[in-house]
XYZ file of C-alpha atoms in Angstrom:
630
model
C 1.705 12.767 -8.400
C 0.610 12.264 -11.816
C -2.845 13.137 -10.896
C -3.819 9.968 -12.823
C -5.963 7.177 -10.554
C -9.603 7.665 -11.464
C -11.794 6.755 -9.180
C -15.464 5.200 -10.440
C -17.111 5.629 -7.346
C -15.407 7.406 -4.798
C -14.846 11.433 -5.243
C -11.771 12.723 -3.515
C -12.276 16.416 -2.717
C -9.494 18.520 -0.904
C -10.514 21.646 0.733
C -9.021 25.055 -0.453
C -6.671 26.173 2.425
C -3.346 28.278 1.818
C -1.536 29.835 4.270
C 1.585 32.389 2.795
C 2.423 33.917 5.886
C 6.325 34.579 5.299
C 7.437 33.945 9.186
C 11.126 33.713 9.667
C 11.236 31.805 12.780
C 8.581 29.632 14.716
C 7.790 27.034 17.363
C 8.427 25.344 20.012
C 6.445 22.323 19.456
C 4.748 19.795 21.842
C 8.495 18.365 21.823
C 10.290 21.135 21.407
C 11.737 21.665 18.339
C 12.364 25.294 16.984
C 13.063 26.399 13.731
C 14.938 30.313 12.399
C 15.589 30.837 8.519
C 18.441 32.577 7.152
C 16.779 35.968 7.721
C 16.421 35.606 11.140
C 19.591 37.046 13.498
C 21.205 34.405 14.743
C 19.585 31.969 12.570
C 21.525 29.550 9.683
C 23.578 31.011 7.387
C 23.103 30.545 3.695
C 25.662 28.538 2.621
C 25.824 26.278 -1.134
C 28.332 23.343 -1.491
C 27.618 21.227 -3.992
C 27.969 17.289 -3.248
C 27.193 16.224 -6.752
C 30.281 14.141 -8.297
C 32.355 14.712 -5.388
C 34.118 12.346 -3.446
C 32.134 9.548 -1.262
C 28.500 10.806 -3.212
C 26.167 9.012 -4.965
C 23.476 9.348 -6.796
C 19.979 7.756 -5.872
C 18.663 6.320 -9.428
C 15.299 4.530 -9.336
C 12.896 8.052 -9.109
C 10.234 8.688 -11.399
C 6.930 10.448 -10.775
C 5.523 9.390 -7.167
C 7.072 6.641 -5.784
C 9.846 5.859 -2.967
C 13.016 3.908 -3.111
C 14.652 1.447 -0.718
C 16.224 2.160 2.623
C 19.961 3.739 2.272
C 22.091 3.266 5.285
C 23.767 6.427 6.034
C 26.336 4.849 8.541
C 25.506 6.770 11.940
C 22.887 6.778 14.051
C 20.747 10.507 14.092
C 18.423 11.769 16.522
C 15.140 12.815 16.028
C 12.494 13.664 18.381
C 12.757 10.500 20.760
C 13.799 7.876 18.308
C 17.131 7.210 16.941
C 17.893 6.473 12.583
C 20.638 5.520 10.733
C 18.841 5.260 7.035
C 16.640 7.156 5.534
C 13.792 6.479 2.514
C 14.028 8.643 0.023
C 10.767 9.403 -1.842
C 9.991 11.131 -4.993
C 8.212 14.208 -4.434
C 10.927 15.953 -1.686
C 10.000 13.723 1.094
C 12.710 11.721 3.349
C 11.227 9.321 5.993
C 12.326 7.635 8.928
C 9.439 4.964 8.348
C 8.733 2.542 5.966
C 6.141 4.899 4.132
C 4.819 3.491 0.946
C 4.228 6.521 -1.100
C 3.178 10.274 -0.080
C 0.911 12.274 -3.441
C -0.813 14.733 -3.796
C -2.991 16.033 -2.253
C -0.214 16.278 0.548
C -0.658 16.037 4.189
C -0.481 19.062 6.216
C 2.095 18.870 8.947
C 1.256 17.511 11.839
C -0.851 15.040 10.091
C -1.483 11.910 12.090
C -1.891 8.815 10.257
C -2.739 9.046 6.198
C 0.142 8.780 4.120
C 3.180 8.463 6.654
C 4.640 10.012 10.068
C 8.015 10.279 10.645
C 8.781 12.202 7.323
C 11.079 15.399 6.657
C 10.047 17.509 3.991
C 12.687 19.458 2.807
C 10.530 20.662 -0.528
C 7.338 18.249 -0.957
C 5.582 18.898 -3.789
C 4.686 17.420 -6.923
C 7.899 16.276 -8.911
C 8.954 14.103 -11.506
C 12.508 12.645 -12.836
C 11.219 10.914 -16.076
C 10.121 11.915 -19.248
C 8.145 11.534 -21.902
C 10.209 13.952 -24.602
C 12.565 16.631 -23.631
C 15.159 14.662 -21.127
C 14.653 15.480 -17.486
C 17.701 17.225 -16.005
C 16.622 15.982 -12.724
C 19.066 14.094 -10.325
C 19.513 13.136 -6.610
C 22.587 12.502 -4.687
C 23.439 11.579 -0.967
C 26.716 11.386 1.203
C 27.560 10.962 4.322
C 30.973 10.935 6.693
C 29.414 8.162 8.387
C 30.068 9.576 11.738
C 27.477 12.870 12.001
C 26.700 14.452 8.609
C 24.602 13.625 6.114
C 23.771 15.295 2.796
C 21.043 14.660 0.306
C 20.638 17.238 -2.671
C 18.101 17.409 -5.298
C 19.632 18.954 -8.323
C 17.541 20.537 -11.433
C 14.121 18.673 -10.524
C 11.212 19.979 -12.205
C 7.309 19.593 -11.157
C 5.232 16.761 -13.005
C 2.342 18.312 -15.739
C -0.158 16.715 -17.954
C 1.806 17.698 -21.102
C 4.520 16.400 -23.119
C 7.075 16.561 -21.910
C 5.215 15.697 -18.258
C 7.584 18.222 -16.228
C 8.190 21.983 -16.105
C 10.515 24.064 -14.365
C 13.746 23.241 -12.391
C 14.543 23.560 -8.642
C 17.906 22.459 -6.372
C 17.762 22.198 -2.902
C 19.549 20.269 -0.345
C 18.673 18.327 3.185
C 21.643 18.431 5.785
C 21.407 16.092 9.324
C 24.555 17.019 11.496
C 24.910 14.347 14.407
C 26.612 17.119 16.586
C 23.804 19.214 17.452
C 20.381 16.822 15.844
C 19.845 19.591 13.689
C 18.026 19.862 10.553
C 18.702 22.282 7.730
C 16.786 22.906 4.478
C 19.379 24.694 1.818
C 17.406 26.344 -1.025
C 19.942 27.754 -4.323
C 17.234 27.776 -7.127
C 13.490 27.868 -6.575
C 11.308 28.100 -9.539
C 8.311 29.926 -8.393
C 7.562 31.146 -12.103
C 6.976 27.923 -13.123
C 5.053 26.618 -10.163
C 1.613 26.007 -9.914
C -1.402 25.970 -6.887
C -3.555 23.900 -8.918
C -6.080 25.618 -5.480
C -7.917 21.793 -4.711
C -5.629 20.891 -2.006
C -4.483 22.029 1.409
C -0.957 21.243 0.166
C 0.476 21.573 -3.311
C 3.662 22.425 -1.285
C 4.263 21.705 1.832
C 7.329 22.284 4.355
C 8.544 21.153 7.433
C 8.912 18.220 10.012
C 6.789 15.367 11.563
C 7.468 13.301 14.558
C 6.650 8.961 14.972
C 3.259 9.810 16.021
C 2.486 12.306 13.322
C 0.677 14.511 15.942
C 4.202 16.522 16.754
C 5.504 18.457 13.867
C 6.406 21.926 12.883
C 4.811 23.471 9.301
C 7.229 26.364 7.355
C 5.900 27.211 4.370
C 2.176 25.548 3.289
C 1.172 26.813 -0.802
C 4.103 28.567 -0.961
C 7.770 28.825 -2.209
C 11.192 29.430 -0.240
C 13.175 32.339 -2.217
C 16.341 31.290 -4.052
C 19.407 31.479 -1.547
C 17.967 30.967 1.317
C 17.886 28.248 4.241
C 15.968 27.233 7.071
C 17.464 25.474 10.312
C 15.350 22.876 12.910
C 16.915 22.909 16.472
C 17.094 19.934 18.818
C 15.900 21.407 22.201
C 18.811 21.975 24.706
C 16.616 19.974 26.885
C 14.264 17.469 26.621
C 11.299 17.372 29.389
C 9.303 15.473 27.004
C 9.630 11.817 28.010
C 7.612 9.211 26.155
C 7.757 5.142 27.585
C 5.463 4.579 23.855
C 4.709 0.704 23.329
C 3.501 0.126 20.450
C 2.844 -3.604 18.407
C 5.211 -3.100 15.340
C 3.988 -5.960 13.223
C 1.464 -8.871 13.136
C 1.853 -11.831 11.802
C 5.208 -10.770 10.022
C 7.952 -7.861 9.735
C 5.783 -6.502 7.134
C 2.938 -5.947 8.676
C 1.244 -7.563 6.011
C -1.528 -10.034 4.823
C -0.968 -13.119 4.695
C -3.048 -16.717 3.987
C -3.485 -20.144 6.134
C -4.673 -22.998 5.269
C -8.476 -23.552 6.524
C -10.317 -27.364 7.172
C -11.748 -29.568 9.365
C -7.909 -31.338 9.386
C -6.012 -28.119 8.847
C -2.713 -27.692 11.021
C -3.214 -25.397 14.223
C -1.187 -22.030 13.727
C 1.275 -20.314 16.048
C 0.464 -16.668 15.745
C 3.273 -14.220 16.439
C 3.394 -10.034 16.960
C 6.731 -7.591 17.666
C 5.996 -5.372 20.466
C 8.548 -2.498 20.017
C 9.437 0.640 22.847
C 9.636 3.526 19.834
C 9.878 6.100 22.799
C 12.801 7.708 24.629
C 12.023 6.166 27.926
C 12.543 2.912 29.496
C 9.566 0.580 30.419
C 9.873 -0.756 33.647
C 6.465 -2.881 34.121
C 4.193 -5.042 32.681
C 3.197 -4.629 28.922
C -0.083 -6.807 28.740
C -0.105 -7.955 25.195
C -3.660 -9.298 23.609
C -4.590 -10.926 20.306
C -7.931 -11.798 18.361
C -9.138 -12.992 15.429
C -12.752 -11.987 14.310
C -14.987 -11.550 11.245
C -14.185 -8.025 9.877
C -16.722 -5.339 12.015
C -17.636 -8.782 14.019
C -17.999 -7.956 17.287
C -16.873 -11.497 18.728
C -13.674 -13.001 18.600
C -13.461 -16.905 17.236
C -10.072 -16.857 18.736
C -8.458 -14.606 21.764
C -5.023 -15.150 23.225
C -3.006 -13.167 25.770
C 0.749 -13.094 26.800
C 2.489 -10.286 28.586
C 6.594 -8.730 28.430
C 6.577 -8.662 32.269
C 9.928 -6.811 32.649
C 8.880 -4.463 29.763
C 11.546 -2.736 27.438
C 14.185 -0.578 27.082
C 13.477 2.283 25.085
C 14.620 1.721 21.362
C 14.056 -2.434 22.215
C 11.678 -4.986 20.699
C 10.483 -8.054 21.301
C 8.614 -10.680 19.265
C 6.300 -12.838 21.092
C 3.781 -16.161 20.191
C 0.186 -16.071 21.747
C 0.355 -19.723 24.240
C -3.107 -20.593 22.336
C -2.788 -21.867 18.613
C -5.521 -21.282 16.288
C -7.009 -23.418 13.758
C -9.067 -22.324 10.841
C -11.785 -24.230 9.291
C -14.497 -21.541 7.306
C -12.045 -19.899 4.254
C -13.023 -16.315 5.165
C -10.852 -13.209 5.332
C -10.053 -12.125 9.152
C -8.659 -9.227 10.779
C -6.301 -10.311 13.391
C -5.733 -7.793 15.937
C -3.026 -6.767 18.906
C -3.485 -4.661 21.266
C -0.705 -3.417 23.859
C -1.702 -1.889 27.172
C 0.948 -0.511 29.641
C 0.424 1.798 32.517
C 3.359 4.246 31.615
C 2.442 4.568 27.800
C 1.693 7.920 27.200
C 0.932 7.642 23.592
C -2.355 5.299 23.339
C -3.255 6.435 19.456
C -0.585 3.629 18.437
C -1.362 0.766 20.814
C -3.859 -1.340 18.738
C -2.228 -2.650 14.775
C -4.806 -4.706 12.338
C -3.885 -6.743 9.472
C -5.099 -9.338 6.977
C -5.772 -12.798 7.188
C -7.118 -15.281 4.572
C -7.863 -18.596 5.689
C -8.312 -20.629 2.250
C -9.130 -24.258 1.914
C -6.794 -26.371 0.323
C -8.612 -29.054 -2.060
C -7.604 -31.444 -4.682
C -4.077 -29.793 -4.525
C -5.399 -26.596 -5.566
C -6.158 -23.117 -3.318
C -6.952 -19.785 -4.759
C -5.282 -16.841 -3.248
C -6.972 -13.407 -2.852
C -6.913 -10.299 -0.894
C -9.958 -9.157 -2.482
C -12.738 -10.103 -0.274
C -15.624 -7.688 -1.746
C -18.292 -8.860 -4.598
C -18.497 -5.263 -6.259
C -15.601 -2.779 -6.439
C -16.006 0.292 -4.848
C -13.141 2.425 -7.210
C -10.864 1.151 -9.732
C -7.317 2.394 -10.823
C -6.037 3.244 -14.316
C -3.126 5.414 -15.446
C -3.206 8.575 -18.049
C -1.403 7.408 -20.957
C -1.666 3.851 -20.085
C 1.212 2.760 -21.149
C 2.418 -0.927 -20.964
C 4.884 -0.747 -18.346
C 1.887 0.715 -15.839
C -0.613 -0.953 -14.126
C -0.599 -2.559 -10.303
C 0.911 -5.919 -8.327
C 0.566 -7.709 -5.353
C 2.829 -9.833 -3.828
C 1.294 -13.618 -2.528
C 3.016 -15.642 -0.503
C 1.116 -19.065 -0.236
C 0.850 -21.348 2.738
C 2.030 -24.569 0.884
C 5.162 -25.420 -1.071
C 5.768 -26.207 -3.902
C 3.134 -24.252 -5.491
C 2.538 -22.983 -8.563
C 0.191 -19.978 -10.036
C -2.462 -22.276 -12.859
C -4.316 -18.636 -13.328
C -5.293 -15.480 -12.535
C -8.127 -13.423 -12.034
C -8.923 -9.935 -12.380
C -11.819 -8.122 -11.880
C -11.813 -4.820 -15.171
C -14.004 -1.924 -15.803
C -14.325 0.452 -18.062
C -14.261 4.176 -18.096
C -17.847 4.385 -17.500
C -18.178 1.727 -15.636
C -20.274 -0.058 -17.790
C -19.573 -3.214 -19.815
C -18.794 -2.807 -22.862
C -16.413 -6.341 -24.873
C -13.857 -5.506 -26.879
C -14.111 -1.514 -27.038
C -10.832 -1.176 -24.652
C -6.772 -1.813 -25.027
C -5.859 -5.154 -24.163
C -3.971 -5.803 -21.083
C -0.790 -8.168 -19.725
C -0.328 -10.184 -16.591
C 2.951 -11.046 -15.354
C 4.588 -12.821 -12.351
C 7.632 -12.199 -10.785
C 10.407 -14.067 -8.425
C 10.492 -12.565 -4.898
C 14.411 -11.929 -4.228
C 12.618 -9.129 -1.323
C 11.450 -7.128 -4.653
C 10.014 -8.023 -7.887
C 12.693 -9.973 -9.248
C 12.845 -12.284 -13.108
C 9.768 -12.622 -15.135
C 8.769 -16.421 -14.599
C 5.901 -15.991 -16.720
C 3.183 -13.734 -19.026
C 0.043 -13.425 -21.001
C -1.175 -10.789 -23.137
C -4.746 -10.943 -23.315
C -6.852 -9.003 -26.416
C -9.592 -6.778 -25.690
C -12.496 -9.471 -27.115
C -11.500 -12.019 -24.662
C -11.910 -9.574 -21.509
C -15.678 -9.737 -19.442
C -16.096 -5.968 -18.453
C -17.787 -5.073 -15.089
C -16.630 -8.796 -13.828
C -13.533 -11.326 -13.756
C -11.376 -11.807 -16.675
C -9.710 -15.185 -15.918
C -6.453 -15.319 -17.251
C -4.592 -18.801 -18.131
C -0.923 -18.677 -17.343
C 2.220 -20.661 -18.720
C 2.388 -23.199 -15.284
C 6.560 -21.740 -15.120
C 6.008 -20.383 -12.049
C 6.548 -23.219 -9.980
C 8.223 -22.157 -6.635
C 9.163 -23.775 -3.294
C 9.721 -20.903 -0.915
C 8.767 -17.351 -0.827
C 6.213 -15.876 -2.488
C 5.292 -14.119 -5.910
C 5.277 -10.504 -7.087
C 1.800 -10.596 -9.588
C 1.445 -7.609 -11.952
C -1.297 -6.209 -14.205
C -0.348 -4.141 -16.983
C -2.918 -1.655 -18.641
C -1.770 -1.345 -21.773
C -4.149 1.688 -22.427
C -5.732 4.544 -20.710
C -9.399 2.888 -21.261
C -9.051 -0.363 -19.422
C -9.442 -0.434 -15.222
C -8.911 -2.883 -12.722
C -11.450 -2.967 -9.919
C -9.864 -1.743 -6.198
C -12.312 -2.048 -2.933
C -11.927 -0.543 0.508
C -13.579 -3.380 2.429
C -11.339 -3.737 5.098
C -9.195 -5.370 6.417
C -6.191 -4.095 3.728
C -3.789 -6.715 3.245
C -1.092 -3.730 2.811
C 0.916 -5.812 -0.115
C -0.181 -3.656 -3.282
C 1.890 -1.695 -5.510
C 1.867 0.922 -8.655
C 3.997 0.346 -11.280
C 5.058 3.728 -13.285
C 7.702 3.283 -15.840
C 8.198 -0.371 -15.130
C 8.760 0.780 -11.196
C 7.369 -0.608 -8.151
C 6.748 1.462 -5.426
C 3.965 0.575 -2.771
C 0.706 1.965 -3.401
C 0.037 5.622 -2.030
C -3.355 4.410 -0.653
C -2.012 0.963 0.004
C -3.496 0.970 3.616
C -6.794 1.820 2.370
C -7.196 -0.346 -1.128
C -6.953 -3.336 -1.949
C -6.658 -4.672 -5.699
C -9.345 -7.168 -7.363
C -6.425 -9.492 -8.185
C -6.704 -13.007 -7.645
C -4.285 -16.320 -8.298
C -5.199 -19.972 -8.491
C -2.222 -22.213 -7.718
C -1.457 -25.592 -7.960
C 0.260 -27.033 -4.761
C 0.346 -30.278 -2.773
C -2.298 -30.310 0.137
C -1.378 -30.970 3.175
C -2.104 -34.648 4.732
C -5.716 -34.156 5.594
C -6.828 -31.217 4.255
C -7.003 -31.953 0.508
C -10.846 -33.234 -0.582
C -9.657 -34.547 -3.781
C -11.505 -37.975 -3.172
C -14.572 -36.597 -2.233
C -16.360 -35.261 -5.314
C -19.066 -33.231 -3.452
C -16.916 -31.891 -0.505
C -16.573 -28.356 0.220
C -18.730 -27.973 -2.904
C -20.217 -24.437 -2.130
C -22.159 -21.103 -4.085
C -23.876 -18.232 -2.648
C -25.205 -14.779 -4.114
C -24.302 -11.423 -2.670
C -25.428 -8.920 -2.622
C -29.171 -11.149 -2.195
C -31.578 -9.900 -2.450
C -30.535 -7.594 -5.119
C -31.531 -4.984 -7.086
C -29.378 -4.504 -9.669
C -25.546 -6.691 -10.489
C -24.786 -9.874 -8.110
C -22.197 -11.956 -7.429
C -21.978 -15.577 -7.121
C -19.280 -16.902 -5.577
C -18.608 -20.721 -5.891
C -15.918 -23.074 -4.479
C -15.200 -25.999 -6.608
C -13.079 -28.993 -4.839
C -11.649 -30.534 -7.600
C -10.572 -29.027 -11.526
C -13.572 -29.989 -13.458
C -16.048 -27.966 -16.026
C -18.906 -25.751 -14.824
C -22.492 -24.672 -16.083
C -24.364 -21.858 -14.144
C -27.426 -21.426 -15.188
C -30.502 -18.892 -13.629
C -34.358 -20.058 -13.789
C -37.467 -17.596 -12.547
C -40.509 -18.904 -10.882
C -42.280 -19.719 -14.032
C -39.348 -22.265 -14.989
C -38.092 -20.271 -17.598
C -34.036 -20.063 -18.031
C -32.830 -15.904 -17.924
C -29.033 -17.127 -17.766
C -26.518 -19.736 -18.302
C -23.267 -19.819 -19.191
C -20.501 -22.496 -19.561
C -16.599 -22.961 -18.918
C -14.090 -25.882 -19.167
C -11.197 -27.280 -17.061
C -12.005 -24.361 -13.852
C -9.349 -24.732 -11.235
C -10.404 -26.080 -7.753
C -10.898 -22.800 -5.687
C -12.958 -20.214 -5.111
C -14.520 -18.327 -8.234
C -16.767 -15.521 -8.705
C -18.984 -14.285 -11.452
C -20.792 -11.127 -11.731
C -24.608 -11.029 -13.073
C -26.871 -8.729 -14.167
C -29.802 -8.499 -12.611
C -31.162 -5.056 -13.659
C -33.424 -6.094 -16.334
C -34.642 -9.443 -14.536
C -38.223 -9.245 -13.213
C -38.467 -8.909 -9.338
C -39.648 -12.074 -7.770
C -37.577 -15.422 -6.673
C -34.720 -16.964 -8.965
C -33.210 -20.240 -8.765
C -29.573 -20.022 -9.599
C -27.649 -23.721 -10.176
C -24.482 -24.684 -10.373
C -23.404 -27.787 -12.051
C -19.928 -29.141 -12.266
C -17.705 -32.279 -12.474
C -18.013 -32.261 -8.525
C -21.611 -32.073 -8.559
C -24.512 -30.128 -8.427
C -26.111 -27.485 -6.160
C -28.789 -24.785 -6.371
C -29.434 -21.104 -4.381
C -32.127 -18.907 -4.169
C -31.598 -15.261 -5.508
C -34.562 -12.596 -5.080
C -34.519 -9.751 -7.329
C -36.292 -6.656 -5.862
C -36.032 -3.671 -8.154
């Protein structure tokens, strides 16, 4: 990775561990796999055949410094520990993965590594690498084929390691992966390894790391960890002869939808009851025979009651390989706008693999009033990091995608919550920054619409509100929403509050890729939409309705937020008075959107004692106590 995010308040430190020990042969593991290297009698033999420009290959273009690219079908079906694949994800930095795995950076996982970045994963050479650049072109290329019947081939030709120089890579190395459907076996090929060039930067366990990892990411087998395979030279991973490793593994695939995703409801007194759905998939290599018991719930996030529960069950179970997608027989209707973590758990007597029986995800119940809703994964006051690029260049920054609950809808504004590099506020002393939304064609897909906005207009260490062109009108899908940095001195907040809604991405080079901490962060990225209420849910008659503003944290002893829901578009005044009557704060704004809104204060050179903060607006009026306490 471009060892770029910078982190305000969270320190990640990797502990020194390197292990050089040149084996030439090794396992079983817990499945069985074994691996022998070329130096090993009767291991692989070293053999180089090119596939670049030959007949039936083609080259994978869409790679720059760590990111992933799309699922390629590779026409036959491959078998790896207990699960069967016929595509593969290819991502930047020498990984290919079964899974849909977002992004794996540095500092890489050690193998086995359950959880973090992504199970599932071969790593024929992971390390830090790059196929852009900033000068000197980057020889770099990648290139696949298959017979589409029981080989597949994916070499990585010339690719250097990323560094913090012009030209941002160094080096050169060639290497290929090779799948053969006749025995399941696995072979790394290694021509040209560029160990003079390469660097163990000594703050993670893995600046290179080789080998395999099964579903579970418990099962794996680890080559080489902080070191380099020699030039000619290959390694081979043998299916066991025979498997005595049987796993019946249920496991719920995806809430809510197939991408396991946040998502957003409509919440009211009159709002529409919801059919909630999950996919319960067998990713074992044994059949099911009985009953899967299949639960649901809906709670506050860390509540420890449920305002909703549901059960259902697969009574016949499932095949291995099989899924099924069920809907809970109770509906659920949401009336406080909150975010939620709705939660399935699967429980079957012959699962032998429990660590993936329970999946979380996001969901935002926002009201919809006077035909307006905001949208937001961000459910935090305060960030708790933030995420900027080195260089900062224009086409970098970070999206989310939004789908909303109500068609046809349209994005009025959005919000973003920016900090400086130290955190502090300081108008006007940064680059400016861009916002633009995109068409969802399953990926960002045309520009409907942009706004530049200049340093002097941005509020530092709060929300920026920024006013769009209203071209974004859509009536199915959902929106791709990017902010661009435009400079290496300009943040946008992130928080770790969970639940993650799983739906950000980094843009590097004008490239999405999900984010490689996308199921721990969420960005501070927020959208007010225009859109036609549902009969009975909109306010829009009711001036005071759903009229609503509360302080947290409060009491405080330093910044606070206060975050108010307006039911209608109108103008606002917030204003702050001590005990003694005397006004510490106000400030004004015209034509808000109906929605929820936040706005940061500072508190830290306010007296302790009892504040009285109102909030005045076209809907009306309303006023919260706020106790400083230094």
């Amino acid at each position: 990775m471009r060892n770029r995010i910078l982190l305000l308040a969270l320190a990640l430190l990797c502990a020194v561990g390197v292990n050089n020990t040149f084996a030439t042969s090794g396992g079983p593991d817990s499945f069985g796999y074994t691996w022998k290297d070329s130096n090993e009698p009767g291991g692989p033999a070293y053999v180089w055949n090119s596939i670049i420009g030959q007949p039936g290959a083609t080259q994978i273009n869409g790679l720059t410094d760590d990111n992933a690219v799309a699922f390629i079908n590779f026409g036959w079906d491959f078998h790896y520990y207990w699960t069967d694949h016929n595509q593969f994800k290819l991502g930047s930095n020498g990984w290919v993965g079964f899974n849909n795995i977002g992004n794996i950076a540095s500092c890489f996982p050690l193998i086995p590594t359950q959880g973090g970045s992504g199970d599932n994963f071969l790593a024929p050479f992971m390390s830090d690498l790059i196929y852009t650049s900033s000068g000197a072109p980057n020889p770099a290329e990648v290139w696949w084929w298959s017979n589409n019947t029981d080989s597949l081939i994916i070499e990585w030709s010339q690719v250097p390691w990323w560094v913090n120089v012009a030209p941002d890579w160094v080096g050169s190395n060639t290497f290929q992966l090779i799948l053969s459907g006749q025995d399941s076996s696995i072979t790394f090929m290694y021509n040209d390894t560029d160990v003079a060039n390469w660097t163990n930067n000594g703050g993670c366990n893995a600046d290179m790391e080789i080998g395999i990892e099964n579903i579970t990411g418990n099962i794996g087998l680890e080559v080489f960890n902080e070191a380099l395979p020699p030039d000619n030279y290959a390694v081979k991973f043998y299916y066991p002869a025979t498997v005595t490793f049987q796993v019946p593994d249920a496991t719920p695939a995806w809430n809510g939808n197939d991408a396991n995703a946040g998502q957003f409801f409509i919440c009211g007194a009159n709002a529409s009851a919801q059919n909630m759905i999950a996919n319960v998939a067998n990713v074992g290599n044994a059949n099911i025979t009985n009953n899967i018991a299949i639960a649901g719930d809906i709670r506050l996030p860390g509540g420890s009651t449920a305002f909703w529960t549901s059960s259902t069950a697969l009574a016949s179970g499932l095949a291995s390989g099989a899924d099924s997608t069920v809907t809970f027989p109770a509906q659920v209707t949401f009336t406080v706008p909150q975010h939620y973590s709705y939660k399935v758990t699967t429980t079957n007597g012959q699962d032998i693999n429990p660590s993936n029986n329970q999946n979380t995800v996001e969901v935002v119940a926002t009201p919809c009033t006077g035909d307006t809703m905001n949208l937001t994964y961000s459910s935090a006051a305060q960030p708790d990091g933030a995420i900027a690029w080195a260089g900062g260049n224009i086409d970098e920054g970070g999206g989310i995608f939004i789908t909303p609950p109500s068609y046809p809808a349209n994005i009025a504004n959005v919000d973003v919550f920016i900090l400086d590099p130290a955190g502090a506020p300081t108008p006007g002393q940064h680059s400016p920054f861009a916002i633009k939304i995109y068409s969802d064609a399953g990926f960002p897909g045309a520009i409907l619409d942009s706004a530049n906005v200049a340093a002097n207009s941005v509020t530092e260490g709060g929300w920026s509100r920024v006013r769009m062109n209203s071209t974004s009108m859509i009536t199915s899908g959902g929106w791709y929403i990017a902010w661009f940095q435009g400079g290496s001195d300009v943040y946008l907040g992130t928080e770790t509050q969970a639940p993650i809604s799983r739906r950000t991405y980094e843009i590097l080079g004008g490239t999405w890729a999900p984010y490689r901490e996308i199921t721990v962060n969420d960005f501070m990225i927020s959208a007010n939409i225009s859109t036609t209420c549902p009969t009975g849910t909109s306010v829009k008659n009711n001036v005071n309705a759903d009229l609503n503003l509360r302080a947290v944290p409060n009491p405080t002893n330093g910044n606070t937020t206060l975050r108010y829901t307006l039911p209608v578009l109108g103008d606002v005044r917030m204003s702050v008075v001590n005990m003694f009557g005397q006004t510490v704060y106000t400030q004004s704004e015209i034509g808000v959107a109906a929605g929820t809104h936040m706005l940061t204060l500072d508190a830290n050179t306010w007296a302790s004692g009892l504040y009285f903060v109102n909030l005045e607006s076209t809907s009306g009026s309303m006023t919260t106590k706020l106790v400083v306490n230094h």
